[in-house]
Coordinates of C-alpha atoms in Angstrom, one line a residue:
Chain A
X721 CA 173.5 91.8 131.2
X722 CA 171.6 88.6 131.5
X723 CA 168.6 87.4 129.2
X724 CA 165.9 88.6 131.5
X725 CA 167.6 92.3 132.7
X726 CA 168.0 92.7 128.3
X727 CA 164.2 91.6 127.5
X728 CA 162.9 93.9 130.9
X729 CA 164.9 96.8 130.3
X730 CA 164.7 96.3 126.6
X731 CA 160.7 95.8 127.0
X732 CA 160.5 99.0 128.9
X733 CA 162.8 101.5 127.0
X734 CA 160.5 100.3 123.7
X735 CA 157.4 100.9 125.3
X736 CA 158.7 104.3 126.1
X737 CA 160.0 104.6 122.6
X738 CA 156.2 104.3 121.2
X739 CA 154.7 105.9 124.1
X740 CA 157.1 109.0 123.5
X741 CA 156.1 108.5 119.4
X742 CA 152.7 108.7 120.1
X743 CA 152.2 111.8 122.4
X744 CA 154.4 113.4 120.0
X745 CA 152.5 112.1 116.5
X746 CA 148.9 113.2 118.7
X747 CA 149.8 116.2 119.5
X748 CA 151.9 117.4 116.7
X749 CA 151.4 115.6 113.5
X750 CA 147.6 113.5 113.8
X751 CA 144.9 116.1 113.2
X752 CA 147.2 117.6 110.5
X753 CA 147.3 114.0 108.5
X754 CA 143.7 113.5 109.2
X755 CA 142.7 116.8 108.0
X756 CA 144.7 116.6 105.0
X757 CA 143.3 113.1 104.0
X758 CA 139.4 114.7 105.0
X759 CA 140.8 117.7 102.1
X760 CA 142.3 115.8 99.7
X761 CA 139.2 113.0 99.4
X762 CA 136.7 116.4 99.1
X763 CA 139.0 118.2 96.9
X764 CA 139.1 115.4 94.4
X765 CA 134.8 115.0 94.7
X766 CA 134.5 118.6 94.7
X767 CA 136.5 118.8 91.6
X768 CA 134.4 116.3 89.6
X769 CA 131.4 118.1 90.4
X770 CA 133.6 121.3 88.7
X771 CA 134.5 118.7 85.6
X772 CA 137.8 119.3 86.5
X773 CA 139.7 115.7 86.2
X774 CA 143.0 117.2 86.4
X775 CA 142.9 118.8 89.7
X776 CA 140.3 115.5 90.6
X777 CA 143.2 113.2 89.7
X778 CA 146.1 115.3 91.6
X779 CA 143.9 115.5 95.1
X780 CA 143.5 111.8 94.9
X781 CA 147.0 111.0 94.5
X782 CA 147.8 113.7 97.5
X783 CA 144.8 111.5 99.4
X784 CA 146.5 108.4 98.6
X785 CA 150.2 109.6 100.0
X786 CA 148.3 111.2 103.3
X787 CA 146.6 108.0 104.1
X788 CA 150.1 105.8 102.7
X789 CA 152.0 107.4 105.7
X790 CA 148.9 107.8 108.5
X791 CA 147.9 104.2 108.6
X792 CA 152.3 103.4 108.6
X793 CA 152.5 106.0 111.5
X794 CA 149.6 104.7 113.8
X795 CA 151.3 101.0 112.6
X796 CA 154.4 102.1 114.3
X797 CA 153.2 103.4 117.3
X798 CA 150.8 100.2 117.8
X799 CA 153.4 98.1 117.1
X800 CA 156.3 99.0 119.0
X801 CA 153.9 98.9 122.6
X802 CA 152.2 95.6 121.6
X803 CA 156.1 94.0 120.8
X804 CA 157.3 95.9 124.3
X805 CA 154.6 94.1 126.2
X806 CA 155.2 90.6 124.2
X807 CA 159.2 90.9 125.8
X808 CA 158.2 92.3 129.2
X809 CA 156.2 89.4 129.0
X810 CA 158.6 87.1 127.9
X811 CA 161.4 88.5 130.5
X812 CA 159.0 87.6 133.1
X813 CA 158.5 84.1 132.4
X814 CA 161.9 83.6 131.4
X815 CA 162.1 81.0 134.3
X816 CA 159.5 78.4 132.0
X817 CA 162.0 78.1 129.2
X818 CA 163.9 75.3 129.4
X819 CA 167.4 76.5 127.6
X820 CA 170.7 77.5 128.7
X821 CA 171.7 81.4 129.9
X822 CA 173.6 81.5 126.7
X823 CA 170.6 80.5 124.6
X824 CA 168.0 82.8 126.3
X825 CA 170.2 85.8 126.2
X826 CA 171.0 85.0 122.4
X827 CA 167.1 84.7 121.8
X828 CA 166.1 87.8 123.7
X829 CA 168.9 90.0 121.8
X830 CA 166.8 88.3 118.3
X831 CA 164.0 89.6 120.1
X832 CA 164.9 93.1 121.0
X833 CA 166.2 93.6 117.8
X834 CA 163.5 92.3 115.3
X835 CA 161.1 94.6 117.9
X836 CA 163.1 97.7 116.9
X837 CA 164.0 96.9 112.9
X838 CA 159.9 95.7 111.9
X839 CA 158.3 98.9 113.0
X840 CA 161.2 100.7 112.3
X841 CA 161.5 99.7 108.7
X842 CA 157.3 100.0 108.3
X843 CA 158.1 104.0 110.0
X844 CA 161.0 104.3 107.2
X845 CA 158.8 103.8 104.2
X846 CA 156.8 106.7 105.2
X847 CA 160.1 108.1 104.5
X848 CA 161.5 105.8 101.4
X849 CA 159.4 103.9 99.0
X850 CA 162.8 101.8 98.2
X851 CA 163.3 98.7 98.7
X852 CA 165.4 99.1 102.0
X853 CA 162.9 99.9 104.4
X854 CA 160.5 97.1 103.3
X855 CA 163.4 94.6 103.2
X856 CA 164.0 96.1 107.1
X857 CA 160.3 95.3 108.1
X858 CA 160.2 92.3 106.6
X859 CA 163.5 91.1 108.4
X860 CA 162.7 92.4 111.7
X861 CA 158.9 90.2 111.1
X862 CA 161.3 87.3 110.3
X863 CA 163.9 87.1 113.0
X864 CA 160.8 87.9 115.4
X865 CA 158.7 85.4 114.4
X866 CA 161.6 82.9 114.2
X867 CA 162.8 83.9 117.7
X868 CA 159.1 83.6 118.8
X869 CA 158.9 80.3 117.7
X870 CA 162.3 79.9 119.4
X871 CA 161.1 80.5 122.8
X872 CA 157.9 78.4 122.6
X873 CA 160.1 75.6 122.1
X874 CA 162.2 76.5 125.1
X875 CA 158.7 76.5 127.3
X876 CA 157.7 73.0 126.1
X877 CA 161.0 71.2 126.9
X878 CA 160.8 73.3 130.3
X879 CA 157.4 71.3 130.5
X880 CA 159.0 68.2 129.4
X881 CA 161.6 67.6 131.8
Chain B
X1311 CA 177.9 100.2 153.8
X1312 CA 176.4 96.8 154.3
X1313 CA 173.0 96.5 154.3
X1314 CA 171.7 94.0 157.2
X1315 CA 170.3 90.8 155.6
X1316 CA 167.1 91.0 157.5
X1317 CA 166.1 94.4 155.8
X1318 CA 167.1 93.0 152.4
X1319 CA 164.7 90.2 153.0
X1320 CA 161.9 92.5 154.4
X1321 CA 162.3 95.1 151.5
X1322 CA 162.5 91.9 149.0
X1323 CA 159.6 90.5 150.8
X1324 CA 157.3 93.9 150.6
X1325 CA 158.4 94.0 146.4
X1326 CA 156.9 90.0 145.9
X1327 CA 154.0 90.7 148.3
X1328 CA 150.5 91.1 147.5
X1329 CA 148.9 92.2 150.6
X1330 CA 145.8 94.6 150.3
X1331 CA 146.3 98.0 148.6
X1332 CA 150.1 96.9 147.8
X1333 CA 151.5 98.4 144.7
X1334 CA 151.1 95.2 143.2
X1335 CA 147.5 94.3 144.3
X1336 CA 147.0 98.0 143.1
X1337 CA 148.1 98.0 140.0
X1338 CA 146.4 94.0 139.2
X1339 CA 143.4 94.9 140.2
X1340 CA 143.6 98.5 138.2
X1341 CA 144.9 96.5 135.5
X1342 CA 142.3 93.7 135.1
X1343 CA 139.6 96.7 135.7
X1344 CA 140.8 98.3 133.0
X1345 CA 141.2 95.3 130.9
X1346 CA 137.7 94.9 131.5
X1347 CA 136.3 98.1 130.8
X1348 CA 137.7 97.9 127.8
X1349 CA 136.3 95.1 126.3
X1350 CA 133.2 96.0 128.2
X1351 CA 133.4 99.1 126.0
X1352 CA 134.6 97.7 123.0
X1353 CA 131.7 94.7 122.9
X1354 CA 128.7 97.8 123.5
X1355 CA 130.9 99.8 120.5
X1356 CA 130.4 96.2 118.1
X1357 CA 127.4 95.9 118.9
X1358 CA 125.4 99.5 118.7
X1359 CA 128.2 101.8 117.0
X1360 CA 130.3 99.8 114.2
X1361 CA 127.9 98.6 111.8
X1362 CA 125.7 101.3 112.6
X1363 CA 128.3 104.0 111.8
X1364 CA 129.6 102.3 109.0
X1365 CA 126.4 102.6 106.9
X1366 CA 126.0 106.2 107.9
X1367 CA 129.6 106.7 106.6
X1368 CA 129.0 104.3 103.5
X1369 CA 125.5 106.6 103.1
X1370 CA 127.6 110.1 103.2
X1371 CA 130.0 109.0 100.7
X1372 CA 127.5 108.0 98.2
X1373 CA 125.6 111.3 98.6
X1374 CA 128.9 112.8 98.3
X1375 CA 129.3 111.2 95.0
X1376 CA 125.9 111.2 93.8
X1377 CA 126.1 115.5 94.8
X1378 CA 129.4 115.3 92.6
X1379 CA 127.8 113.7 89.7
X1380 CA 124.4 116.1 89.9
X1381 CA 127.7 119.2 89.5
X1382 CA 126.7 120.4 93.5
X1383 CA 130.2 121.5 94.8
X1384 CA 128.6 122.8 97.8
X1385 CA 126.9 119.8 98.7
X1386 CA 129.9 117.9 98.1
X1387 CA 131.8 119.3 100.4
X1388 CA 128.9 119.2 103.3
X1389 CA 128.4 115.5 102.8
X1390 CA 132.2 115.1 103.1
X1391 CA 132.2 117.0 106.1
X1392 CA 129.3 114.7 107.4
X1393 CA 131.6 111.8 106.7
X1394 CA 134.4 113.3 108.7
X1395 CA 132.2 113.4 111.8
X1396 CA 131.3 109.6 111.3
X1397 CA 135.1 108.6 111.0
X1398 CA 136.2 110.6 114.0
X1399 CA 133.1 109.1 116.1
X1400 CA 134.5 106.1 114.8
X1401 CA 137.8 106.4 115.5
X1402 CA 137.6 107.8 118.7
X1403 CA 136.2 105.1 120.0
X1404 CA 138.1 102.4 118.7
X1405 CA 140.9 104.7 120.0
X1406 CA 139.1 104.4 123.3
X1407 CA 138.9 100.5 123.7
X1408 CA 142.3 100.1 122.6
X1409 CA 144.1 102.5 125.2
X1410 CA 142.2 101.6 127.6
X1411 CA 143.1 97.6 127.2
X1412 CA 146.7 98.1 126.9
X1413 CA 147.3 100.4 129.5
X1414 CA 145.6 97.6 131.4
X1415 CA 148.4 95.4 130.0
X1416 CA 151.2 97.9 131.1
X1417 CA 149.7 97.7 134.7
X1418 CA 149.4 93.7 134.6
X1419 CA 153.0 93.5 133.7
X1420 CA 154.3 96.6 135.7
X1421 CA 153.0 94.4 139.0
X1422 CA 155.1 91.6 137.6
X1423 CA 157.8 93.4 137.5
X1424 CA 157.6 94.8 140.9
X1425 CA 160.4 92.8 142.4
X1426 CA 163.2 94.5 140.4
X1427 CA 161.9 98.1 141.3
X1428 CA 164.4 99.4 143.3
X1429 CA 162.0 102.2 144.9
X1430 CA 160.3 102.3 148.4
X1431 CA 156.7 100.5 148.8
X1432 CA 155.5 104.2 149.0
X1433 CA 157.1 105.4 146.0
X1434 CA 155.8 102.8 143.8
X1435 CA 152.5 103.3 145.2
X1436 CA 152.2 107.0 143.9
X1437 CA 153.9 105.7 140.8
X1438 CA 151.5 103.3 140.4
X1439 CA 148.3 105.9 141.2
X1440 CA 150.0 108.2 138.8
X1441 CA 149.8 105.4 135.9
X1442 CA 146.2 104.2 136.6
X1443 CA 144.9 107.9 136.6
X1444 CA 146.7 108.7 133.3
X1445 CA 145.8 105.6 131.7
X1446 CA 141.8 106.4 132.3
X1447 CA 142.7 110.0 131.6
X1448 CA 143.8 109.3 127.9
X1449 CA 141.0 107.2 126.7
X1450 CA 138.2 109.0 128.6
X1451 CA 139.9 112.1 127.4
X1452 CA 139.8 110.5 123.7
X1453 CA 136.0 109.5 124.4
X1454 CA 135.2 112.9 124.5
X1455 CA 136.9 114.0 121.8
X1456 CA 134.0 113.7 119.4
X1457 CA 131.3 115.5 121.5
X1458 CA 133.6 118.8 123.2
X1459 CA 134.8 119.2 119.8
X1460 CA 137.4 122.6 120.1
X1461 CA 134.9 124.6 122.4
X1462 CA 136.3 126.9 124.6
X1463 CA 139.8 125.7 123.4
X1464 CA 143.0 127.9 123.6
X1465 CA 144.2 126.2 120.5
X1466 CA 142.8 126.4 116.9
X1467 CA 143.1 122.3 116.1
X1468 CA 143.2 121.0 119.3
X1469 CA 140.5 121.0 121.8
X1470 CA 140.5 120.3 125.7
X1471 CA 139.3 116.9 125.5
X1472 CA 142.5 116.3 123.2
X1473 CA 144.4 118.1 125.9
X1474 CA 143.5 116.1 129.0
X1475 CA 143.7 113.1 126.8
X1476 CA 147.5 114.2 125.8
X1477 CA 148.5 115.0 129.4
X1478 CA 147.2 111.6 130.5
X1479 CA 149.9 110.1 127.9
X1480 CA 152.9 112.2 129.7
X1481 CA 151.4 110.8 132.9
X1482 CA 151.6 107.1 132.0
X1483 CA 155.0 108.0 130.4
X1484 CA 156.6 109.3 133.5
X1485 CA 155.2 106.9 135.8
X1486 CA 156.8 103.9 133.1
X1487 CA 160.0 105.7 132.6
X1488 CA 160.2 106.1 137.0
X1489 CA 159.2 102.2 136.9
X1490 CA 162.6 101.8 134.3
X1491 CA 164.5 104.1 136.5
X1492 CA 163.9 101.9 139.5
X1493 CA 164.5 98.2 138.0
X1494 CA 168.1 100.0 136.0
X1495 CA 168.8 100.9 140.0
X1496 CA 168.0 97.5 140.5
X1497 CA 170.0 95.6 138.3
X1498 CA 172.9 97.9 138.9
X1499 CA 173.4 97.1 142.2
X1500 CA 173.2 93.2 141.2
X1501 CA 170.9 91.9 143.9
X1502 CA 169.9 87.9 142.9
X1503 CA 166.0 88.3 141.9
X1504 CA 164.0 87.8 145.0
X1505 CA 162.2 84.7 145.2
X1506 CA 158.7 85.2 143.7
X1507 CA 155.6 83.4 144.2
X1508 CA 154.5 85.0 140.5
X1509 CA 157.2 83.5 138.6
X1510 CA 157.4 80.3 140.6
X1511 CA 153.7 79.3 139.5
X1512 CA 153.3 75.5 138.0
X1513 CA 149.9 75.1 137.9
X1514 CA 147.8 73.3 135.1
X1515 CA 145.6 76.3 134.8
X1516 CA 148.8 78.4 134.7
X1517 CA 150.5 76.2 132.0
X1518 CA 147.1 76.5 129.7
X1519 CA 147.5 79.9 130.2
X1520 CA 150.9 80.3 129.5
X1521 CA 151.3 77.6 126.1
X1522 CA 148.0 78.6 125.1
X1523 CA 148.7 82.5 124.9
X1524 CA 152.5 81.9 123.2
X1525 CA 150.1 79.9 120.7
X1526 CA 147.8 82.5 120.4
X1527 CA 150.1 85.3 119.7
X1528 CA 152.2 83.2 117.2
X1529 CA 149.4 82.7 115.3
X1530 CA 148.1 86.0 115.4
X1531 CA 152.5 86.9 114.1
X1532 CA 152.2 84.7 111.5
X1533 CA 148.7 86.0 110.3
X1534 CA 150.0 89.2 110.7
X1535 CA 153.2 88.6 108.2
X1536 CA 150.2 87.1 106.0
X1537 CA 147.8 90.0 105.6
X1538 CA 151.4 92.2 105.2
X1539 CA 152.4 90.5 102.5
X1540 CA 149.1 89.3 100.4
X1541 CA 146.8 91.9 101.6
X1542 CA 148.1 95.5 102.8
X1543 CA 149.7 96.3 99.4
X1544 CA 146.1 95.2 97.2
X1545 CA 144.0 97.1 99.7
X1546 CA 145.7 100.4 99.6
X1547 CA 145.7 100.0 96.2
X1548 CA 142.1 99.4 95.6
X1549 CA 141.3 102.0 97.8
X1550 CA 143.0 104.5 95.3
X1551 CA 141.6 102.8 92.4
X1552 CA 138.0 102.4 93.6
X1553 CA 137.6 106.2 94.9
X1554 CA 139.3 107.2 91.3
X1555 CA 136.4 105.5 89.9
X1556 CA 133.8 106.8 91.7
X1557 CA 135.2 110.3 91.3
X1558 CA 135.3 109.8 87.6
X1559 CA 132.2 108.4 87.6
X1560 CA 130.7 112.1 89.0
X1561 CA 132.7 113.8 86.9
X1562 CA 131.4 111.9 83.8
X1563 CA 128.1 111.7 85.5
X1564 CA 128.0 107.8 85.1
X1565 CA 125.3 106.8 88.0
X1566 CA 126.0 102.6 87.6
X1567 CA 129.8 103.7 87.6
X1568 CA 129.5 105.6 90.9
X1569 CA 126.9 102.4 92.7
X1570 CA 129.4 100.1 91.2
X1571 CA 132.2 101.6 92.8
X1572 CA 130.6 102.1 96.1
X1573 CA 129.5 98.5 96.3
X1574 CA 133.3 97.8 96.3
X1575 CA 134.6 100.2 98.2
X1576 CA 132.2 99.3 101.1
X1577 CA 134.1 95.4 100.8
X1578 CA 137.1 96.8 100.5
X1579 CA 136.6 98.5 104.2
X1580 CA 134.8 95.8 105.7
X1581 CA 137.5 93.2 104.1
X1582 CA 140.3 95.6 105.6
X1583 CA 138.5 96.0 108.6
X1584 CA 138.2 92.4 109.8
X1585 CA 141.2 90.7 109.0
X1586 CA 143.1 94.0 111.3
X1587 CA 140.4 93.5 114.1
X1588 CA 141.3 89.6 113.9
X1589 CA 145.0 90.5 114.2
X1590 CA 145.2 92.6 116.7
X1591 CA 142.7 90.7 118.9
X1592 CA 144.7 87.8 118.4
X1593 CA 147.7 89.2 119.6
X1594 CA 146.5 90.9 122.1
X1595 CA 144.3 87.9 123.8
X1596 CA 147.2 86.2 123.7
X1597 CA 149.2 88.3 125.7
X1598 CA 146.2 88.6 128.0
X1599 CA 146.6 85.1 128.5
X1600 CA 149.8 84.5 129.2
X1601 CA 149.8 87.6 131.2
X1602 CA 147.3 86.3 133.9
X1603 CA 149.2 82.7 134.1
X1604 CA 151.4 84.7 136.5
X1605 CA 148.5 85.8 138.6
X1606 CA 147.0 82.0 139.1
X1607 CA 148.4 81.6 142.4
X1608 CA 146.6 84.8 143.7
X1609 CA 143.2 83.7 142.0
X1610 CA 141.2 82.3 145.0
X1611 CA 139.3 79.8 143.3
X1612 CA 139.4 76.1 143.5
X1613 CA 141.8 74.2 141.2
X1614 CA 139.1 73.4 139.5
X1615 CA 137.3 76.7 138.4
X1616 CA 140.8 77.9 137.4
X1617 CA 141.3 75.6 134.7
X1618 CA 137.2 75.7 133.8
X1619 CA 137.9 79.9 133.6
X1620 CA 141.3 79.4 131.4
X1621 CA 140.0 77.2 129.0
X1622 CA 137.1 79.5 128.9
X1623 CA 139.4 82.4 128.3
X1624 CA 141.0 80.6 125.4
X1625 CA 138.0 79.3 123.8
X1626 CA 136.9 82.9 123.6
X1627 CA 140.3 84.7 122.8
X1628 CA 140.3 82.2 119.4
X1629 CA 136.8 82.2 118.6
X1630 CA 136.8 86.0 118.5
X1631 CA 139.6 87.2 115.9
X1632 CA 138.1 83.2 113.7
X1633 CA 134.6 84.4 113.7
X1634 CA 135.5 87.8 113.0
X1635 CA 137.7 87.2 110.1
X1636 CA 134.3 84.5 108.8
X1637 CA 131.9 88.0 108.9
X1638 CA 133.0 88.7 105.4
X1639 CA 131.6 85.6 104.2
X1640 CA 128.7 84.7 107.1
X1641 CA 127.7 88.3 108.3
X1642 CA 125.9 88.7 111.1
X1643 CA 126.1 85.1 112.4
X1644 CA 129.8 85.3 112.6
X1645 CA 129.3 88.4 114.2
X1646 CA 127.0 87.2 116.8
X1647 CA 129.4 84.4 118.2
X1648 CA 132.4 86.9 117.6
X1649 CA 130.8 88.7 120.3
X1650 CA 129.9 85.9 121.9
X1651 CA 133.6 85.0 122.1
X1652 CA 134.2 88.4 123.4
X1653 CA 131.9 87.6 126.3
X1654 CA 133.5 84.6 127.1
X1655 CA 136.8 86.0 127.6
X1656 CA 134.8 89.7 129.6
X1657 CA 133.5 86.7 131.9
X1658 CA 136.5 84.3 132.7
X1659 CA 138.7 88.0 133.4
X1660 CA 135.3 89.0 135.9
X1661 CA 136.4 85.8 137.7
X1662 CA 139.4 85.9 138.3
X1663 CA 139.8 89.6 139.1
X1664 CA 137.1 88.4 141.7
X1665 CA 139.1 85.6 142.8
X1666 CA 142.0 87.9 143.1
X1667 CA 140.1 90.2 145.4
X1668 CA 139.2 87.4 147.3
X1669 CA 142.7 86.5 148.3
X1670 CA 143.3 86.8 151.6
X1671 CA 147.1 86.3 152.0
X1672 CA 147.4 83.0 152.7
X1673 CA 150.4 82.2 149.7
X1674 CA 152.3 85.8 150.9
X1675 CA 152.2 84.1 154.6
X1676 CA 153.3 81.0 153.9
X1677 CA 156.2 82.7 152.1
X1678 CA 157.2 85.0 155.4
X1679 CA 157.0 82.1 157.3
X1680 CA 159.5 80.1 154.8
X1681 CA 162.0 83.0 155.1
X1682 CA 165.0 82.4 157.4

């Protein structure tokens, strides 16, 4: 498989990946996170106007884990279609980037994987609030970002020579 | 069995072409349409709906609070309930302009990669008719989420407008898995990539394009791993902090408490609010960009008004997310030439989806005539 086929194919089967995610999270799973962040925020008003700080305290903590793992979910889902397009992209003007076969392939596999791990790790600490799925997000950002910067320098030598 | 080379060049040649109502003139022109719509959408949404909505929310929750503090349970819960009505309006519509863009997006780069489809012209056609309806299905469908609420639904959470909206996400779905289907047939077969007018483009307009949108979404990366790591973890936990102290405030019936705490809170959102609109818009401008580099050649403009209508593009697509992330600190002035930016960029994608529909066929004929 050469550089372009992995970033295309790669692109595509990622953009499925969150597509797929996010039919399945708004059909199955959205209204019920939304309606239990709605409850939990009313719950913990409702029981101050009872003088109840106990059960005021508890329904803000609930609020707080609904809305922890909501805004990671909708992250996920954003993510992983916005970092598809950026490789389908990338595949396409694969021609502009002035490195070898070897390079772009190595590049687009950096790519592909820091697109899977950061959204990934950000879906796992709805899971985990360990280190380990933070320490996967924040790797996936890197090795992106890095391979990002990789490619732009591959597009200016292209304009160079 | 042998294919004869003239019918390999033909097919190849239908896959790069751009002739009226091909698949990939279709799916540019749906694409910038609904690119444009969009933004079209999400400026009118900026403008009349955010701020608007976000003092109407900000004005619920502090009746909420205030009803709290005076011991009214049942009013409590009604205000809440009004709040709920201003989020999902809210978030409807955001929901709308950002489906709408990006499926705009997949249809861009889905006529890119049309070449490597190993399907018939007619095939991808419906394919590509089955994608543009879904992907206005979902975000109209998402539009009217808010005002068909669940009547006359079969479900107890889920209304029809959530339905239609749903079923336009499997549509877009199975048209982009097909689309994978046909490029894995593709590169099974191991065909060389068919010469392509798209990726061949050089011009300085295209360049701009190209180096400008890689520096757009770099930034908007590096931003990103910013507001992740200085930000994300602060805000959520201000959030919790700030609403404990309000509710507190009720239950100890503490009035400057409850206004103090509001007055945060309502920073804390629009803080949150614009440095994740400044991301995404980044990002996503960027990709816009580089995007429609491929497209130059098919833009029938002069050499000119390319470059004037890229540069204008990428003025707007970075003073956008800048001026945004300066409302915090300038208001409504930043505001104003946020939108502006906005414009700029609705304007410079007007002309060239114009100049697209202008082309005539003159690079697609020079390129039959080149062939052997």
């Amino acid at each position: 498989m050469n550089a372009r086929q992995l970033l295309l194919c790669g692109g595509i089967a990622l953009a499925i990946l969150g597509m797929s995610y996010g039919l399945w999270y708004a059909v199955f799973a959205e209204h019920q996170a939304l309606d239990g962040i709605g409850h939990s925020l009313a719950s913990a008003f409702q029981a101050a106007a009872e003088r109840n700080p106990a059960t005021g305290d508890q329904a803000l903590v609930q609020y707080r884990q609904a809305k922890y793992a909501y805004d990671r979910q909708v992250d996920v889902h954003g993510h992983w279609i916005g970092l598809a397009m950026l490789l389908m992209v990338l595949a396409i003007g694969l021609d502009h980037v002035g490195f070898s076969e070897k390079w772009k392939l190595l590049l687009a596999w950096i790519l592909l994987l820091g697109s899977v791990l950061f959204p990934l790790g950000v879906l796992l600490e709805t899971w985990s609030h360990g280190p380990i799925p933070k320490a996967v997000a924040i790797l996936g950002s890197a090795i992106l970002t890095a391979a990002l910067a990789g490619m732009i320098i591959g597009f200016l030598r292209r304009q160079d020579a | 069995m042998a294919t004869p080379e003239p019918l390999i060049a033909s097919t190849q040649w239908d896959r790069t072409a751009f002739q009226w109502l091909s698949t990939r003139r279709l799916l540019t022109l749906a694409g910038i349409g609904m690119i444009l719509a969009g933004m079209v959408f999400g400026d009118i949404f900026a403008v009349f709906v955010l701020h608007q909505n976000a003092a109407r929310v900000g004005a619920s929750l502090a009746a909420a609070a205030h009803a709290a503090e005076a011991g009214d349970t049942a009013a409590v819960a009604a205000h809440f309930k009004s709040t709920g009505e201003f989020l999902e309006n809210r978030g409807t519509k955001v929901d709308t302009h950002v489906h709408l863009t990006t499926f705009g997006y997949l249809a861009l780069l889905l006529a890119l990669a049309q070449p490597w489809v190993k399907f018939s012209e007619a095939i991808r056609r419906r394919l590509a008719w089955l994608l543009v309806f879904g992907g206005v299905l979902l975000p109209v469908g998402v539009f009217l989420i808010h005002y068909v609420g669940l009547a006359y639904s079969p479900l107890r959470d889920i209304g029809w407008a959530s339905i239609f909206a749903d079923l336009g996400g499997l549509l877009v779905l199975v048209a982009t898995l097909s689309y994978l289907a046909g490029i894995g047939q593709y590169f099974r077969v191991k065909q060389p990539s068919p010469p392509d007018q798209f990726l061949r483009e050089r011009s300085t307009a295209s360049r701009w394009l190209l180096a400008g949108g890689l520096g757009l979404v770099l930034a908007g990366f590096l931003h990103g791993a910013y507001y992740a790591g200085v930000d994300l973890y602060r805000h959520e936990a201000e959030d919790y902090t700030i609403l404990a102290q309000m509710s507190s405030g009720a239950a100890a019936r503490n009035p400057a408490q409850i206004n103090q705490a509001l007055a945060a809170y309502g920073q804390l959102q629009g803080d949150k609010a614009v440095k994740i609109a400044a991301h995404a818009h980044i990002i996503e401008f960027g990709l816009l960009a580089m995007l429609l580099a491929f497209f130059q050649p098919y833009v029938q403009l002069r050499d000119v008004w390319k470059r004037r209508w890229a540069g204008v593009l990428l003025s707007g697509s970075l003073l956008l997310p800048v001026c945004v992330l300066m409302e915090m600190k300038y208001g409504l002035l930043a505001g104003g030439v946020a939108d502006f930016g906005g414009l700029l960029v609705i304007l410079s994608l007007l002309a060239m989806w114009i100049g697209i529909l202008r082309y005539t066929g003159s690079v697609d004929a020079m390129a039959k005539e080149a062939q052997p």
